[in-house]
Amino acid sequence: MIQKSIKAAKGELVFTSFLFLAGFIILVDTASLQVPQNAEIVNAQAFPFAVGGLLVLLSIIQFISVYRGQLGKPEDIEAGEISAKPNWKALAIAGAGLVQYALLVNMLTFIPIGAILFFCVAYALGAKKILKTAIISLVVASVVYVAFTQGLQIQLPSELDFNFSNEIVVEENW
């Protein structure tokens, strides 16, 4: 009985250590980001600092919890059918959405390509009502676009670009 407890504690401490390390690396990398002097309070460092700080804080709380003997207990299997086979069709649909997003986002702008990606993922996860899912996907993509471009001042692709030349264009403002 005690042996199982020690083994479970070691497993939780390994996970918690990686969580702490990830948070620490995020904080160190974020501190080395170059931020313009005229940057506001919410700049390129704000979100990574928040995520890294939360990871470090939560991992410290987890360390204390494990040290006090409060170990996580695995939950019982819920009633239902256990599926032994992976759902390759759903994976292929979601993967196709990701591939089309990566290939076409700079050419066809964020909102339509983002909506297609959201639709593919929702459909792969089992959404049945096609029209409703398409409308919700379009709304979600639009909200994400406005939130990033207006709220966070992060520019997402917004102009159609059908230039397929291999020529690199450098714009210089003198």
Coordinates of C-alpha atoms in Angstrom, one line a residue:
M1 CA 0.0 0.0 0.0
I2 CA 2.8 2.5 1.0
Q3 CA 4.8 1.4 -2.1
K4 CA 1.9 2.4 -4.4
S5 CA 1.6 5.8 -2.6
I6 CA 5.3 6.5 -3.1
K7 CA 5.1 5.5 -6.7
A8 CA 2.1 7.8 -7.3
A9 CA 3.8 10.6 -5.5
K10 CA 6.9 10.2 -7.7
G11 CA 4.7 10.3 -10.8
E12 CA 3.0 13.5 -9.7
L13 CA 6.3 15.1 -8.7
V14 CA 7.8 14.3 -12.2
F15 CA 4.7 15.9 -13.9
T16 CA 4.8 18.9 -11.5
S17 CA 8.6 19.3 -12.1
F18 CA 8.0 19.5 -15.9
L19 CA 5.2 22.0 -15.3
F20 CA 7.5 24.1 -13.2
L21 CA 10.3 23.9 -15.7
A22 CA 8.0 24.9 -18.6
G23 CA 6.8 27.9 -16.6
F24 CA 10.3 28.9 -15.7
I25 CA 11.5 28.7 -19.3
I26 CA 8.5 30.8 -20.5
L27 CA 9.4 33.4 -17.9
V28 CA 13.1 33.5 -18.9
D29 CA 12.3 33.7 -22.6
T30 CA 9.7 36.4 -22.1
A31 CA 12.1 38.5 -20.1
S32 CA 14.5 38.4 -23.1
L33 CA 11.9 39.7 -25.6
Q34 CA 12.7 43.0 -27.1
V35 CA 9.8 45.4 -26.5
P36 CA 9.6 48.9 -28.0
Q37 CA 10.1 51.8 -25.5
N38 CA 6.6 53.2 -26.4
A39 CA 4.9 49.9 -25.6
E40 CA 1.9 50.1 -23.4
I41 CA 1.2 48.0 -20.3
V42 CA -0.4 45.2 -22.3
N43 CA 2.4 44.4 -24.7
A44 CA 4.1 41.3 -26.2
Q45 CA 5.3 40.3 -22.8
A46 CA 2.0 40.5 -20.9
F47 CA 0.4 37.2 -21.9
P48 CA 3.6 35.0 -21.7
F49 CA 4.4 36.5 -18.3
A50 CA 0.9 35.6 -17.1
V51 CA 1.0 32.1 -18.5
G52 CA 4.6 31.4 -17.2
G53 CA 3.7 32.9 -13.8
L54 CA 0.6 30.8 -13.5
L55 CA 2.5 27.6 -14.4
V56 CA 5.1 28.3 -11.8
L57 CA 2.5 29.2 -9.1
L58 CA 0.3 26.2 -9.8
S59 CA 3.3 23.8 -9.9
I60 CA 4.4 25.2 -6.5
I61 CA 0.9 24.6 -5.1
Q62 CA 1.0 21.1 -6.5
F63 CA 4.4 20.4 -4.9
I64 CA 3.0 21.5 -1.6
S65 CA 0.0 19.3 -2.1
V66 CA 2.0 16.2 -2.9
Y67 CA 4.4 16.9 0.0
R68 CA 1.4 16.9 2.3
G69 CA 0.2 13.6 1.0
Q70 CA -2.7 14.8 -1.1
L71 CA -2.3 12.6 -4.2
G72 CA -4.6 12.5 -7.1
K73 CA -6.8 9.5 -7.4
P74 CA -7.7 8.0 -10.8
E75 CA -11.4 8.2 -11.6
D76 CA -13.4 5.1 -12.4
I77 CA -14.4 4.5 -15.9
E78 CA -17.8 6.1 -16.6
A79 CA -20.6 4.1 -17.9
G80 CA -20.6 3.8 -21.7
E81 CA -18.8 2.1 -24.5
I82 CA -15.0 1.9 -24.4
S83 CA -13.7 2.4 -27.9
A84 CA -10.6 0.5 -28.7
K85 CA -10.2 2.0 -32.2
P86 CA -9.1 5.5 -32.8
N87 CA -11.4 7.7 -34.9
W88 CA -9.2 8.2 -38.0
K89 CA -12.0 10.0 -39.9
A90 CA -12.3 12.7 -37.2
L91 CA -8.5 13.1 -37.1
A92 CA -8.3 13.4 -40.9
I93 CA -11.1 16.0 -41.0
A94 CA -9.4 18.1 -38.2
G95 CA -6.0 17.6 -39.9
A96 CA -7.4 18.7 -43.2
G97 CA -8.7 21.8 -41.6
L98 CA -5.3 22.6 -40.1
V99 CA -3.5 22.0 -43.4
Q100 CA -5.8 24.2 -45.4
Y101 CA -5.4 26.9 -42.7
A102 CA -1.7 26.8 -42.9
L103 CA -1.6 26.8 -46.7
L104 CA -4.3 29.4 -47.4
V105 CA -4.4 31.9 -44.4
N106 CA -2.0 34.4 -46.0
M107 CA -3.8 34.2 -49.4
L108 CA -7.5 34.3 -48.4
T109 CA -7.4 36.2 -45.1
F110 CA -8.1 35.0 -41.5
I111 CA -11.9 35.2 -41.2
P112 CA -12.9 32.7 -44.0
I113 CA -10.0 30.4 -43.5
G114 CA -10.4 30.5 -39.7
A115 CA -14.1 29.8 -40.0
I116 CA -13.3 26.8 -42.2
L117 CA -10.8 25.5 -39.6
F118 CA -13.3 26.0 -36.7
F119 CA -16.0 24.2 -38.8
C120 CA -13.7 21.3 -39.6
V121 CA -12.8 20.8 -36.0
A122 CA -16.4 21.1 -34.8
Y123 CA -17.6 18.6 -37.5
A124 CA -14.8 16.2 -36.5
L125 CA -15.9 16.4 -32.9
G126 CA -19.4 15.4 -33.8
A127 CA -21.4 18.6 -34.7
K128 CA -24.5 17.4 -36.6
K129 CA -26.2 20.7 -37.7
I130 CA -24.1 21.8 -40.7
L131 CA -25.7 25.3 -41.2
K132 CA -25.7 26.2 -37.5
T133 CA -22.0 25.0 -37.2
A134 CA -21.0 27.1 -40.2
I135 CA -22.7 30.2 -38.8
I136 CA -21.1 29.7 -35.4
S137 CA -17.7 29.1 -37.0
L138 CA -18.0 32.4 -38.9
V139 CA -19.0 34.3 -35.8
V140 CA -16.2 32.8 -33.8
A141 CA -13.6 33.6 -36.5
S142 CA -14.9 37.1 -36.7
V143 CA -14.8 37.6 -32.9
V144 CA -11.2 36.2 -32.7
Y145 CA -10.2 38.5 -35.6
V146 CA -11.6 41.6 -34.0
A147 CA -10.3 40.7 -30.5
F148 CA -6.7 40.2 -31.9
T149 CA -6.6 43.2 -34.3
Q150 CA -8.5 45.7 -32.2
G151 CA -8.0 44.5 -28.6
L152 CA -4.5 43.2 -28.7
Q153 CA -3.2 45.2 -31.7
I154 CA -1.9 41.9 -33.3
Q155 CA -2.4 42.1 -37.0
L156 CA -3.9 39.0 -38.7
P157 CA -4.0 38.5 -42.4
S158 CA -6.8 40.7 -43.8
E159 CA -6.1 41.3 -47.5
L160 CA -6.5 38.9 -50.4
D161 CA -3.0 38.0 -51.8
F162 CA -2.8 36.0 -54.9
N163 CA 0.8 36.8 -55.7
F164 CA 2.6 33.5 -56.3
S165 CA 5.9 34.9 -57.4
N166 CA 9.1 33.8 -55.7
E167 CA 10.2 37.4 -55.7
I168 CA 10.9 39.0 -52.3
V169 CA 9.6 42.5 -51.9
V170 CA 11.3 44.7 -49.4
E171 CA 9.4 47.9 -48.5
E172 CA 11.6 50.6 -47.0
N173 CA 10.3 53.9 -45.6
W174 CA 12.9 56.6 -45.9

